[in-house]
Amino acid sequence: MLYDWNTILDVWSPTARHTGASADQLARAESRLGVSLPASYREFLEATNGCLTVGHFVDELWPVESIDWFQKLNPQWVEAYTGPHL
């Protein structure tokens, strides 16, 4: 175990936690994304499958079912930075 996420989350966001992601949910996400999630992120998702209102600038940390590649979730941003420019 890299971090004691339950203790960290009890202090950081005690009322905004979700039930942890299952091994099956994590395996499906890794298969869908085509990568292995970093160990610390897997442990976080096992402790809480996302969080709500984690700070002044972060409204939500997504559950495992919602994570995806930036370019898929934000194609307009990718186009703005890689598309034709005047």
CSV table of C-alpha atoms in Angstrom, one decimal:
chain,number,residue,atom,x,y,z
A,1,MET,CA,0.0,0.0,0.0
A,2,LEU,CA,1.4,3.4,-1.1
A,3,TYR,CA,-1.0,5.6,0.9
A,4,ASP,CA,-3.5,5.1,3.7
A,5,TRP,CA,-6.3,6.7,1.6
A,6,ASN,CA,-9.0,6.0,4.1
A,7,THR,CA,-7.2,8.1,6.8
A,8,ILE,CA,-6.4,10.8,4.2
A,9,LEU,CA,-10.0,10.9,3.0
A,10,ASP,CA,-11.5,11.0,6.5
A,11,VAL,CA,-9.7,14.3,7.0
A,12,TRP,CA,-9.8,15.7,3.5
A,13,SER,CA,-13.4,14.9,2.4
A,14,PRO,CA,-15.3,12.8,5.0
A,15,THR,CA,-18.8,13.5,3.8
A,16,ALA,CA,-18.1,13.5,0.0
A,17,ARG,CA,-16.7,10.0,-0.4
A,18,HIS,CA,-18.2,7.2,-2.5
A,19,THR,CA,-17.9,3.5,-1.9
A,20,GLY,CA,-14.7,2.2,-3.3
A,21,ALA,CA,-14.4,0.7,-6.9
A,22,SER,CA,-14.3,-3.0,-7.2
A,23,ALA,CA,-11.5,-5.0,-8.8
A,24,ASP,CA,-13.8,-5.7,-11.7
A,25,GLN,CA,-14.6,-2.0,-12.2
A,26,LEU,CA,-10.9,-1.2,-12.3
A,27,ALA,CA,-10.1,-4.0,-14.7
A,28,ARG,CA,-12.9,-2.8,-17.1
A,29,ALA,CA,-11.6,0.8,-17.0
A,30,GLU,CA,-8.0,-0.4,-17.7
A,31,SER,CA,-9.2,-2.5,-20.6
A,32,ARG,CA,-11.3,0.4,-22.0
A,33,LEU,CA,-8.4,2.8,-21.7
A,34,GLY,CA,-5.8,0.3,-22.9
A,35,VAL,CA,-3.4,1.0,-20.0
A,36,SER,CA,-2.7,0.0,-16.4
A,37,LEU,CA,-3.7,2.7,-13.9
A,38,PRO,CA,-0.9,3.9,-11.6
A,39,ALA,CA,-0.8,2.0,-8.3
A,40,SER,CA,-1.5,5.1,-6.2
A,41,TYR,CA,-4.5,6.0,-8.4
A,42,ARG,CA,-5.8,2.4,-8.2
A,43,GLU,CA,-5.5,2.5,-4.4
A,44,PHE,CA,-7.4,5.8,-4.3
A,45,LEU,CA,-10.2,4.4,-6.5
A,46,GLU,CA,-10.4,1.3,-4.3
A,47,ALA,CA,-10.8,3.5,-1.2
A,48,THR,CA,-13.3,5.9,-2.8
A,49,ASN,CA,-14.7,5.6,-6.3
A,50,GLY,CA,-14.5,9.4,-6.7
A,51,CYS,CA,-15.2,12.3,-4.4
A,52,LEU,CA,-17.4,15.4,-4.4
A,53,THR,CA,-16.3,18.9,-3.5
A,54,VAL,CA,-12.7,18.2,-2.7
A,55,GLY,CA,-11.6,21.8,-2.6
A,56,HIS,CA,-12.2,25.3,-3.8
A,57,PHE,CA,-11.1,24.6,-7.3
A,58,VAL,CA,-12.1,20.9,-7.7
A,59,ASP,CA,-15.8,20.1,-7.6
A,60,GLU,CA,-15.4,16.4,-8.2
A,61,LEU,CA,-12.9,13.6,-8.7
A,62,TRP,CA,-14.7,11.2,-11.2
A,63,PRO,CA,-15.6,7.6,-10.5
A,64,VAL,CA,-13.8,5.0,-12.4
A,65,GLU,CA,-16.7,4.6,-14.9
A,66,SER,CA,-16.3,8.3,-16.0
A,67,ILE,CA,-12.5,8.5,-16.5
A,68,ASP,CA,-11.4,8.7,-20.0
A,69,TRP,CA,-8.7,10.2,-22.3
A,70,PHE,CA,-8.6,14.0,-22.3
A,71,GLN,CA,-8.8,14.1,-26.1
A,72,LYS,CA,-12.0,12.0,-26.1
A,73,LEU,CA,-13.7,14.1,-23.4
A,74,ASN,CA,-12.5,17.4,-24.7
A,75,PRO,CA,-12.1,17.3,-28.5
A,76,GLN,CA,-12.7,21.0,-28.9
A,77,TRP,CA,-9.7,21.8,-26.7
A,78,VAL,CA,-7.5,19.4,-28.7
A,79,GLU,CA,-8.7,21.1,-31.9
A,80,ALA,CA,-8.0,24.6,-30.5
A,81,TYR,CA,-4.4,23.7,-29.8
A,82,THR,CA,-3.6,21.4,-32.7
A,83,GLY,CA,-6.0,22.5,-35.5
A,84,PRO,CA,-5.3,25.0,-38.3
A,85,HIS,CA,-4.4,28.4,-37.1
A,86,LEU,CA,-4.7,31.7,-38.9
